[in-house]
PDB file of C-alpha atoms and ligand atoms in Angstrom:
ATOM      1  CA  MET A  17      -7.137  24.623  20.683  1.00 52.00           C
ATOM      2  CA  ASN A  18      -5.198  25.604  23.826  1.00 60.00           C
ATOM      3  CA  ASP A  19      -6.112  25.076  27.495  1.00 76.00           C
ATOM      4  CA  THR A  20      -8.508  28.013  27.900  1.00 85.00           C
ATOM      5  CA  PRO A  21     -11.982  26.547  28.517  1.00 90.00           C
ATOM      6  CA  LEU A  22     -14.269  26.637  25.487  1.00 91.00           C
ATOM      7  CA  SER A  23     -16.802  28.823  27.309  1.00 93.00           C
ATOM      8  CA  ALA A  24     -14.129  31.461  28.002  1.00 95.00           C
ATOM      9  CA  LYS A  25     -12.992  31.487  24.361  1.00 95.00           C
ATOM     10  CA  ILE A  26     -16.571  31.906  23.190  1.00 96.00           C
ATOM     11  CA  LYS A  27     -17.080  34.844  25.562  1.00 97.00           C
ATOM     12  CA  GLU A  28     -13.816  36.527  24.528  1.00 97.00           C
ATOM     13  CA  ALA A  29     -14.632  36.261  20.820  1.00 97.00           C
ATOM     14  CA  ALA A  30     -18.198  37.477  21.376  1.00 98.00           C
ATOM     15  CA  ALA A  31     -17.032  40.394  23.528  1.00 98.00           C
ATOM     16  CA  PHE A  32     -14.630  41.516  20.796  1.00 98.00           C
ATOM     17  CA  ILE A  33     -17.374  41.387  18.157  1.00 98.00           C
ATOM     18  CA  ARG A  34     -19.805  43.248  20.421  1.00 97.00           C
ATOM     19  CA  GLU A  35     -17.264  46.057  20.816  1.00 97.00           C
ATOM     20  CA  GLN A  36     -17.298  46.578  17.045  1.00 96.00           C
ATOM     21  CA  PHE A  37     -21.028  46.011  16.602  1.00 97.00           C
ATOM     22  CA  PRO A  38     -23.131  46.447  19.749  1.00 96.00           C
ATOM     23  CA  LYS A  39     -26.476  45.344  18.290  1.00 96.00           C
ATOM     24  CA  LYS A  40     -27.681  41.790  18.841  1.00 97.00           C
ATOM     25  CA  PRO A  41     -27.655  39.722  15.637  1.00 97.00           C
ATOM     26  CA  GLU A  42     -30.719  37.484  15.212  1.00 96.00           C
ATOM     27  CA  ILE A  43     -29.776  35.551  12.131  1.00 97.00           C
ATOM     28  CA  GLY A  44     -26.456  33.920  11.283  1.00 97.00           C
ATOM     29  CA  LEU A  45     -25.354  33.125   7.748  1.00 96.00           C
ATOM     30  CA  ILE A  46     -22.463  30.930   6.669  1.00 94.00           C
ATOM     31  CA  LEU A  47     -21.565  31.277   3.011  1.00 87.00           C
ATOM     32  CA  GLY A  48     -19.928  28.505   1.035  1.00 81.00           C
ATOM     33  CA  SER A  49     -17.539  28.383  -1.929  1.00 69.00           C
ATOM     34  CA  GLY A  50     -18.060  31.260  -4.329  1.00 66.00           C
ATOM     35  CA  LEU A  51     -21.209  32.398  -2.527  1.00 70.00           C
ATOM     36  CA  GLY A  52     -19.561  35.284  -0.707  1.00 73.00           C
ATOM     37  CA  VAL A  53     -21.467  37.642  -2.959  1.00 74.00           C
ATOM     38  CA  LEU A  54     -24.470  37.106  -0.715  1.00 73.00           C
ATOM     39  CA  ALA A  55     -22.584  39.441   1.609  1.00 81.00           C
ATOM     40  CA  GLU A  56     -23.584  42.281  -0.731  1.00 81.00           C
ATOM     41  CA  MET A  57     -27.094  42.150   0.648  1.00 84.00           C
ATOM     42  CA  ILE A  58     -26.015  43.627   3.997  1.00 88.00           C
ATOM     43  CA  GLU A  59     -26.691  47.322   4.442  1.00 82.00           C
ATOM     44  CA  GLU A  60     -23.969  49.402   6.123  1.00 86.00           C
ATOM     45  CA  ALA A  61     -21.968  46.359   7.110  1.00 91.00           C
ATOM     46  CA  THR A  62     -19.446  46.344   9.923  1.00 95.00           C
ATOM     47  CA  VAL A  63     -16.630  44.178   8.565  1.00 95.00           C
ATOM     48  CA  ILE A  64     -14.315  42.297  10.906  1.00 95.00           C
ATOM     49  CA  SER A  65     -11.433  40.266   9.535  1.00 92.00           C
ATOM     50  CA  TYR A  66     -11.290  36.815  11.169  1.00 92.00           C
ATOM     51  CA  ASP A  67      -7.667  37.275  12.134  1.00 90.00           C
ATOM     52  CA  ARG A  68      -8.660  40.093  14.511  1.00 93.00           C
ATOM     53  CA  ILE A  69     -11.200  37.998  16.422  1.00 95.00           C
ATOM     54  CA  PRO A  70      -9.797  36.129  19.442  1.00 95.00           C
ATOM     55  CA  HIS A  71      -9.657  32.331  18.862  1.00 93.00           C
ATOM     56  CA  PHE A  72     -10.912  32.563  15.270  1.00 90.00           C
ATOM     57  CA  PRO A  73      -8.760  30.809  12.672  1.00 81.00           C
ATOM     58  CA  VAL A  74      -8.385  32.139   9.121  1.00 70.00           C
ATOM     59  CA  SER A  75      -9.616  30.268   6.041  1.00 61.00           C
ATOM     60  CA  THR A  76      -7.092  29.407   3.360  1.00 63.00           C
ATOM     61  CA  VAL A  77      -9.043  28.044   0.396  1.00 59.00           C
ATOM     62  CA  GLU A  78      -9.212  29.850  -2.923  1.00 58.00           C
ATOM     63  CA  GLY A  79     -12.566  31.548  -3.493  1.00 51.00           C
ATOM     64  CA  HIS A  80     -13.104  32.071   0.239  1.00 58.00           C
ATOM     65  CA  ALA A  81     -12.761  35.359   2.026  1.00 73.00           C
ATOM     66  CA  SER A  82     -12.160  35.558   5.779  1.00 86.00           C
ATOM     67  CA  GLU A  83     -14.537  38.167   7.098  1.00 90.00           C
ATOM     68  CA  LEU A  84     -17.384  38.519   9.483  1.00 93.00           C
ATOM     69  CA  LEU A  85     -19.997  41.040   8.414  1.00 95.00           C
ATOM     70  CA  LEU A  86     -22.636  42.451  10.721  1.00 96.00           C
ATOM     71  CA  GLY A  87     -25.505  44.671   9.701  1.00 96.00           C
ATOM     72  CA  THR A  88     -29.083  44.781   8.522  1.00 94.00           C
ATOM     73  CA  VAL A  89     -30.816  42.788   5.809  1.00 92.00           C
ATOM     74  CA  ARG A  90     -34.468  43.585   5.111  1.00 91.00           C
ATOM     75  CA  GLY A  91     -34.955  44.881   8.639  1.00 91.00           C
ATOM     76  CA  LYS A  92     -33.238  41.970  10.429  1.00 94.00           C
ATOM     77  CA  THR A  93     -29.899  42.163  12.179  1.00 96.00           C
ATOM     78  CA  VAL A  94     -27.604  39.546  10.723  1.00 96.00           C
ATOM     79  CA  LEU A  95     -24.131  38.172  11.296  1.00 96.00           C
ATOM     80  CA  LEU A  96     -22.629  36.758   8.146  1.00 95.00           C
ATOM     81  CA  MET A  97     -19.532  34.616   7.756  1.00 93.00           C
ATOM     82  CA  LYS A  98     -17.933  35.313   4.401  1.00 89.00           C
ATOM     83  CA  GLY A  99     -15.706  32.273   4.181  1.00 84.00           C
ATOM     84  CA  ARG A 100     -15.866  29.272   6.444  1.00 86.00           C
ATOM     85  CA  PHE A 101     -13.367  26.775   7.782  1.00 89.00           C
ATOM     86  CA  HIS A 102     -13.055  23.248   6.459  1.00 91.00           C
ATOM     87  CA  MET A 103     -11.550  20.166   8.018  1.00 94.00           C
ATOM     88  CA  TYR A 104      -9.628  19.504   4.785  1.00 92.00           C
ATOM     89  CA  GLU A 105      -7.666  22.684   5.478  1.00 89.00           C
ATOM     90  CA  GLY A 106      -6.328  20.899   8.530  1.00 90.00           C
ATOM     91  CA  TYR A 107      -8.577  22.504  11.125  1.00 92.00           C
ATOM     92  CA  GLY A 108     -10.056  20.376  13.860  1.00 93.00           C
ATOM     93  CA  VAL A 109     -13.800  19.885  13.940  1.00 95.00           C
ATOM     94  CA  ASP A 110     -13.945  22.060  17.090  1.00 93.00           C
ATOM     95  CA  VAL A 111     -12.247  24.942  15.256  1.00 92.00           C
ATOM     96  CA  VAL A 112     -14.525  24.637  12.226  1.00 93.00           C
ATOM     97  CA  SER A 113     -17.651  24.887  14.364  1.00 94.00           C
ATOM     98  CA  PHE A 114     -16.379  27.478  16.881  1.00 96.00           C
ATOM     99  CA  PRO A 115     -17.956  30.502  15.105  1.00 96.00           C
ATOM    100  CA  VAL A 116     -21.412  28.964  15.611  1.00 97.00           C
ATOM    101  CA  ARG A 117     -20.784  28.918  19.361  1.00 97.00           C
ATOM    102  CA  VAL A 118     -19.951  32.599  19.157  1.00 98.00           C
ATOM    103  CA  MET A 119     -23.127  33.282  17.160  1.00 98.00           C
ATOM    104  CA  LYS A 120     -25.182  31.689  19.923  1.00 98.00           C
ATOM    105  CA  GLU A 121     -23.420  33.779  22.564  1.00 98.00           C
ATOM    106  CA  LEU A 122     -24.239  36.920  20.554  1.00 98.00           C
ATOM    107  CA  GLY A 123     -27.931  36.012  20.407  1.00 97.00           C
ATOM    108  CA  VAL A 124     -28.427  34.330  17.024  1.00 98.00           C
ATOM    109  CA  HIS A 125     -31.610  32.210  16.982  1.00 97.00           C
ATOM    110  CA  THR A 126     -31.587  31.045  13.359  1.00 97.00           C
ATOM    111  CA  LEU A 127     -28.679  29.924  11.181  1.00 98.00           C
ATOM    112  CA  ILE A 128     -28.726  29.804   7.396  1.00 97.00           C
ATOM    113  CA  VAL A 129     -25.952  27.642   5.950  1.00 96.00           C
ATOM    114  CA  THR A 130     -25.066  27.478   2.289  1.00 95.00           C
ATOM    115  CA  ASN A 131     -22.643  25.270   0.440  1.00 94.00           C
ATOM    116  CA  ALA A 132     -21.564  24.076  -2.960  1.00 94.00           C
ATOM    117  CA  ALA A 133     -22.328  20.416  -3.534  1.00 97.00           C
ATOM    118  CA  GLY A 134     -22.207  17.708  -6.153  1.00 97.00           C
ATOM    119  CA  GLY A 135     -25.574  16.362  -7.262  1.00 98.00           C
ATOM    120  CA  ILE A 136     -26.060  12.654  -6.579  1.00 98.00           C
ATOM    121  CA  ASN A 137     -29.778  12.547  -7.330  1.00 98.00           C
ATOM    122  CA  ALA A 138     -30.053  11.904 -11.080  1.00 97.00           C
ATOM    123  CA  SER A 139     -33.114  14.155 -11.372  1.00 98.00           C
ATOM    124  CA  TYR A 140     -31.060  17.184 -10.310  1.00 98.00           C
ATOM    125  CA  GLU A 141     -29.465  19.568 -12.766  1.00 97.00           C
ATOM    126  CA  VAL A 142     -26.320  21.649 -12.453  1.00 96.00           C
ATOM    127  CA  GLY A 143     -27.370  25.061 -11.140  1.00 95.00           C
ATOM    128  CA  ASP A 144     -30.270  23.731  -9.044  1.00 97.00           C
ATOM    129  CA  LEU A 145     -30.699  24.895  -5.480  1.00 97.00           C
ATOM    130  CA  MET A 146     -31.393  22.171  -2.933  1.00 98.00           C
ATOM    131  CA  LEU A 147     -33.001  22.816   0.395  1.00 98.00           C
ATOM    132  CA  ILE A 148     -31.303  20.516   2.883  1.00 98.00           C
ATOM    133  CA  LYS A 149     -33.898  18.221   4.449  1.00 98.00           C
ATOM    134  CA  ASP A 150     -31.426  16.193   6.469  1.00 98.00           C
ATOM    135  CA  HIS A 151     -27.774  15.226   6.462  1.00 98.00           C
ATOM    136  CA  ILE A 152     -25.554  12.175   6.762  1.00 98.00           C
ATOM    137  CA  ASN A 153     -22.341  12.743   8.683  1.00 98.00           C
ATOM    138  CA  LEU A 154     -19.662  10.754   6.877  1.00 98.00           C
ATOM    139  CA  THR A 155     -16.803  12.865   8.185  1.00 97.00           C
ATOM    140  CA  PHE A 156     -16.373  10.501  11.134  1.00 96.00           C
ATOM    141  CA  ARG A 157     -15.667  13.604  13.212  1.00 97.00           C
ATOM    142  CA  ASN A 158     -17.932  15.198  15.782  1.00 97.00           C
ATOM    143  CA  PRO A 159     -17.543  18.624  17.396  1.00 97.00           C
ATOM    144  CA  LEU A 160     -19.344  17.453  20.550  1.00 97.00           C
ATOM    145  CA  ILE A 161     -16.771  14.810  21.507  1.00 96.00           C
ATOM    146  CA  GLY A 162     -15.180  15.493  24.882  1.00 93.00           C
ATOM    147  CA  PRO A 163     -16.572  16.693  28.192  1.00 93.00           C
ATOM    148  CA  ASN A 164     -19.990  18.274  27.691  1.00 95.00           C
ATOM    149  CA  ASP A 165     -20.563  21.804  28.962  1.00 94.00           C
ATOM    150  CA  ASN A 166     -24.220  21.651  30.017  1.00 94.00           C
ATOM    151  CA  ASP A 167     -24.471  25.429  29.737  1.00 94.00           C
ATOM    152  CA  LEU A 168     -23.842  25.074  25.991  1.00 96.00           C
ATOM    153  CA  GLY A 169     -26.184  22.141  25.338  1.00 96.00           C
ATOM    154  CA  VAL A 170     -27.155  18.618  26.337  1.00 97.00           C
ATOM    155  CA  ARG A 171     -24.839  15.608  26.213  1.00 97.00           C
ATOM    156  CA  PHE A 172     -26.970  13.696  23.704  1.00 97.00           C
ATOM    157  CA  PRO A 173     -28.705  16.181  21.409  1.00 97.00           C
ATOM    158  CA  ASP A 174     -31.748  15.151  19.403  1.00 96.00           C
ATOM    159  CA  MET A 175     -31.166  15.265  15.644  1.00 97.00           C
ATOM    160  CA  SER A 176     -34.569  14.044  14.490  1.00 97.00           C
ATOM    161  CA  GLU A 177     -35.425  17.422  12.976  1.00 97.00           C
ATOM    162  CA  THR A 178     -32.050  18.995  12.354  1.00 98.00           C
ATOM    163  CA  TYR A 179     -33.243  21.214   9.502  1.00 98.00           C
ATOM    164  CA  ASP A 180     -36.310  22.927  10.932  1.00 97.00           C
ATOM    165  CA  ARG A 181     -39.559  21.887   9.264  1.00 97.00           C
ATOM    166  CA  SER A 182     -41.264  25.273   9.628  1.00 97.00           C
ATOM    167  CA  LEU A 183     -38.214  27.055   8.197  1.00 97.00           C
ATOM    168  CA  ARG A 184     -38.218  24.688   5.243  1.00 98.00           C
ATOM    169  CA  LYS A 185     -41.840  25.585   4.634  1.00 97.00           C
ATOM    170  CA  VAL A 186     -40.863  29.270   4.647  1.00 97.00           C
ATOM    171  CA  ALA A 187     -38.094  28.524   2.125  1.00 97.00           C
ATOM    172  CA  HIS A 188     -40.487  26.730  -0.221  1.00 98.00           C
ATOM    173  CA  GLU A 189     -42.978  29.579   0.007  1.00 97.00           C
ATOM    174  CA  ALA A 190     -40.271  32.137  -0.695  1.00 97.00           C
ATOM    175  CA  ALA A 191     -38.996  30.123  -3.670  1.00 97.00           C
ATOM    176  CA  GLY A 192     -42.557  29.735  -4.968  1.00 97.00           C
ATOM    177  CA  GLU A 193     -43.169  33.485  -4.811  1.00 96.00           C
ATOM    178  CA  LEU A 194     -40.044  34.061  -6.887  1.00 96.00           C
ATOM    179  CA  GLY A 195     -40.653  31.196  -9.315  1.00 97.00           C
ATOM    180  CA  ILE A 196     -37.373  29.577  -8.270  1.00 97.00           C
ATOM    181  CA  LYS A 197     -37.157  25.803  -8.536  1.00 97.00           C
ATOM    182  CA  LEU A 198     -36.105  24.421  -5.168  1.00 98.00           C
ATOM    183  CA  GLN A 199     -35.129  20.778  -4.795  1.00 98.00           C
ATOM    184  CA  GLU A 200     -35.184  19.217  -1.340  1.00 98.00           C
ATOM    185  CA  GLY A 201     -32.828  16.451  -0.329  1.00 98.00           C
ATOM    186  CA  VAL A 202     -30.250  14.849   1.914  1.00 98.00           C
ATOM    187  CA  TYR A 203     -26.749  16.341   2.112  1.00 98.00           C
ATOM    188  CA  VAL A 204     -23.865  13.977   2.703  1.00 98.00           C
ATOM    189  CA  GLY A 205     -20.876  15.590   4.412  1.00 98.00           C
ATOM    190  CA  LEU A 206     -17.416  14.127   3.736  1.00 98.00           C
ATOM    191  CA  LEU A 207     -13.955  15.309   4.750  1.00 97.00           C
ATOM    192  CA  GLY A 208     -12.557  15.873   1.246  1.00 95.00           C
ATOM    193  CA  PRO A 209     -10.491  17.430  -0.211  1.00 96.00           C
ATOM    194  CA  ASN A 210     -10.498  15.090  -3.196  1.00 97.00           C
ATOM    195  CA  TYR A 211     -13.796  14.726  -5.002  1.00 97.00           C
ATOM    196  CA  GLU A 212     -15.382  11.319  -4.635  1.00 98.00           C
ATOM    197  CA  THR A 213     -14.832   8.275  -6.811  1.00 97.00           C
ATOM    198  CA  PRO A 214     -17.762   7.028  -8.924  1.00 97.00           C
ATOM    199  CA  ALA A 215     -17.960   3.964  -6.642  1.00 98.00           C
ATOM    200  CA  GLU A 216     -18.254   6.228  -3.616  1.00 98.00           C
ATOM    201  CA  ILE A 217     -21.038   8.188  -5.310  1.00 98.00           C
ATOM    202  CA  ARG A 218     -22.957   4.969  -6.041  1.00 98.00           C
ATOM    203  CA  MET A 219     -22.551   4.068  -2.360  1.00 98.00           C
ATOM    204  CA  LEU A 220     -23.754   7.504  -1.199  1.00 98.00           C
ATOM    205  CA  ARG A 221     -26.812   7.207  -3.442  1.00 98.00           C
ATOM    206  CA  THR A 222     -27.603   3.799  -1.938  1.00 98.00           C
ATOM    207  CA  LEU A 223     -27.265   5.344   1.523  1.00 98.00           C
ATOM    208  CA  GLY A 224     -29.911   7.943   0.699  1.00 98.00           C
ATOM    209  CA  GLY A 225     -27.800  10.946  -0.263  1.00 98.00           C
ATOM    210  CA  ASP A 226     -28.975  13.507  -2.831  1.00 98.00           C
ATOM    211  CA  ALA A 227     -25.965  15.846  -2.742  1.00 98.00           C
ATOM    212  CA  VAL A 228     -22.397  15.631  -1.456  1.00 98.00           C
ATOM    213  CA  GLY A 229     -20.005  18.215  -0.085  1.00 97.00           C
ATOM    214  CA  MET A 230     -17.144  18.898   2.291  1.00 96.00           C
ATOM    215  CA  SER A 231     -18.646  21.275   4.830  1.00 95.00           C
ATOM    216  CA  THR A 232     -21.728  22.235   6.831  1.00 97.00           C
ATOM    217  CA  VAL A 233     -22.147  19.137   9.022  1.00 98.00           C
ATOM    218  CA  PRO A 234     -19.930  20.264  11.964  1.00 97.00           C
ATOM    219  CA  GLU A 235     -21.483  23.742  12.085  1.00 97.00           C
ATOM    220  CA  VAL A 236     -24.993  22.311  11.974  1.00 98.00           C
ATOM    221  CA  ILE A 237     -24.297  19.807  14.763  1.00 98.00           C
ATOM    222  CA  VAL A 238     -23.057  22.625  16.998  1.00 98.00           C
ATOM    223  CA  ALA A 239     -26.026  24.809  16.066  1.00 98.00           C
ATOM    224  CA  ARG A 240     -28.456  22.079  17.099  1.00 98.00           C
ATOM    225  CA  HIS A 241     -26.502  21.432  20.305  1.00 98.00           C
ATOM    226  CA  ALA A 242     -26.781  25.152  21.039  1.00 98.00           C
ATOM    227  CA  GLY A 243     -30.521  25.236  20.245  1.00 97.00           C
ATOM    228  CA  ILE A 244     -30.146  27.356  17.094  1.00 98.00           C
ATOM    229  CA  ARG A 245     -32.683  26.602  14.356  1.00 98.00           C
ATOM    230  CA  VAL A 246     -31.103  25.689  11.031  1.00 98.00           C
ATOM    231  CA  LEU A 247     -31.976  26.276   7.404  1.00 98.00           C
ATOM    232  CA  GLY A 248     -29.552  24.884   4.815  1.00 97.00           C
ATOM    233  CA  PHE A 249     -29.098  25.224   1.061  1.00 97.00           C
ATOM    234  CA  SER A 250     -26.816  23.438  -1.359  1.00 97.00           C
ATOM    235  CA  CYS A 251     -25.985  24.931  -4.709  1.00 95.00           C
ATOM    236  CA  ILE A 252     -25.641  21.953  -7.059  1.00 97.00           C
ATOM    237  CA  THR A 253     -22.474  23.086  -8.801  1.00 96.00           C
ATOM    238  CA  ASN A 254     -21.755  19.867 -10.686  1.00 96.00           C
ATOM    239  CA  MET A 255     -23.104  16.379 -11.061  1.00 97.00           C
ATOM    240  CA  ALA A 256     -21.197  14.040  -8.744  1.00 97.00           C
ATOM    241  CA  ALA A 257     -18.323  11.887  -9.986  1.00 94.00           C
ATOM    242  CA  GLY A 258     -19.149   9.267 -12.589  1.00 94.00           C
ATOM    243  CA  MET A 259     -22.567  10.697 -13.448  1.00 94.00           C
ATOM    244  CA  LEU A 260     -21.378  12.553 -16.527  1.00 93.00           C
ATOM    245  CA  ASP A 261     -18.507  11.623 -18.792  1.00 89.00           C
ATOM    246  CA  GLN A 262     -16.302  14.484 -17.621  1.00 90.00           C
ATOM    247  CA  PRO A 263     -13.860  15.227 -14.802  1.00 90.00           C
ATOM    248  CA  LEU A 264     -14.767  17.437 -11.826  1.00 91.00           C
ATOM    249  CA  SER A 265     -12.986  20.693 -11.124  1.00 90.00           C
ATOM    250  CA  HIS A 266     -13.045  23.559  -8.649  1.00 90.00           C
ATOM    251  CA  ALA A 267     -13.292  25.871 -11.687  1.00 90.00           C
ATOM    252  CA  GLU A 268     -16.651  24.309 -12.589  1.00 90.00           C
ATOM    253  CA  VAL A 269     -17.837  24.719  -8.985  1.00 89.00           C
ATOM    254  CA  ILE A 270     -16.960  28.424  -8.993  1.00 88.00           C
ATOM    255  CA  GLU A 271     -18.402  28.935 -12.484  1.00 90.00           C
ATOM    256  CA  THR A 272     -21.756  27.476 -11.435  1.00 92.00           C
ATOM    257  CA  THR A 273     -21.951  29.462  -8.199  1.00 90.00           C
ATOM    258  CA  GLU A 274     -21.243  32.604 -10.253  1.00 89.00           C
ATOM    259  CA  ARG A 275     -24.167  31.767 -12.498  1.00 93.00           C
ATOM    260  CA  VAL A 276     -26.538  30.816  -9.685  1.00 93.00           C
ATOM    261  CA  LYS A 277     -25.758  33.611  -7.252  1.00 89.00           C
ATOM    262  CA  PRO A 278     -28.397  36.143  -8.398  1.00 89.00           C
ATOM    263  CA  LYS A 279     -31.095  33.493  -7.892  1.00 92.00           C
ATOM    264  CA  PHE A 280     -29.584  32.447  -4.550  1.00 91.00           C
ATOM    265  CA  LEU A 281     -29.370  36.048  -3.397  1.00 90.00           C
ATOM    266  CA  GLN A 282     -33.019  36.701  -4.289  1.00 91.00           C
ATOM    267  CA  LEU A 283     -34.126  33.600  -2.414  1.00 94.00           C
ATOM    268  CA  VAL A 284     -32.202  34.413   0.763  1.00 93.00           C
ATOM    269  CA  LEU A 285     -33.342  38.035   0.639  1.00 92.00           C
ATOM    270  CA  ASN A 286     -36.938  36.891   0.389  1.00 94.00           C
ATOM    271  CA  ILE A 287     -36.566  34.442   3.273  1.00 96.00           C
ATOM    272  CA  ILE A 288     -34.832  36.669   5.839  1.00 95.00           C
ATOM    273  CA  PRO A 289     -37.759  38.993   6.629  1.00 94.00           C
ATOM    274  CA  LYS A 290     -39.947  35.927   7.164  1.00 94.00           C
ATOM    275  CA  LEU A 291     -37.734  34.533   9.950  1.00 93.00           C
ATOM    276  CA  GLU A 292     -39.050  35.115  13.447  1.00 84.00           C
ATOM    277  CA  ALA A 293     -37.395  34.273  16.769  1.00 81.00           C
TER     278      ALA A 293
HETATM  279  N1  LIG B  27     -18.174  16.550  -4.144  1.00 92.05           N
HETATM  280  C1  LIG B  27     -17.818  17.061  -2.951  1.00 92.05           C
HETATM  281  N2  LIG B  27     -17.855  18.355  -2.682  1.00 92.05           N
HETATM  282  C2  LIG B  27     -18.283  19.183  -3.647  1.00 92.05           C
HETATM  283  C3  LIG B  27     -18.667  18.710  -4.921  1.00 92.05           C
HETATM  284  C4  LIG B  27     -18.608  17.324  -5.175  1.00 92.05           C
HETATM  285  O1  LIG B  27     -18.933  16.833  -6.267  1.00 92.05           O
HETATM  286  N3  LIG B  27     -19.031  19.802  -5.641  1.00 92.05           N
HETATM  287  C5  LIG B  27     -18.871  20.887  -4.842  1.00 92.05           C
HETATM  288  N4  LIG B  27     -18.427  20.518  -3.620  1.00 92.05           N
END
């Protein structure tokens, strides 16, 4: 990023968004690979292409759109990112997490993150949804490195309850009402873009991981730094490398998200009205 201070960039991006959509969004959503369909749940959406927003990059990966949608879902004002940025695309960790800073500036109090992930836990099945209980940052990147702006958050943020316990309870209740099976586990975030080796998956299992993916961790770190509550879901799109006698492919990931999306949509729709500031 250039020499403009981070706080000024955040304010410029937020001001631009506010011009298009003056209402204050309460809930932020970041949609992962193939999950953009969740955007359909927004009523009368204001759509803003990322390339029009000051300091926003554009996402390049197949299966990802590049749009911000603002509107109402079940009576709540939401800001939804259809398409996110990944470090494997070449973006810095500060760029990847920048939109979360802008969400905070606009007034978002709760962030829902979704991703596609490989299942490491042998009891999981392809197509399961996993509520993220905690994460392990194996990207070896951190969006908070550098001088700390105390107006944005503290120097050493607490991460002992990164994925809010009361929100997780809400998610389980919502899933129960709908009869949707909801796993709960630890998400391991890696840089990618190659899928892992079987030896790496065995290591991640030993470390306590239940699912593995290439996103989410930077955005969640910034959200916690900013004091935004976080709820996270992984769609288990495939069993991780070496668990089944078959290669991994992006096509399988997209195929599974296609299959799971009605269930995912129902769950998120049922959760949103239950989220209070
Ligand atoms: N590994 C890493 N990222 C992923 C996977 C996986 O198996 N599936 C979907 N995203």
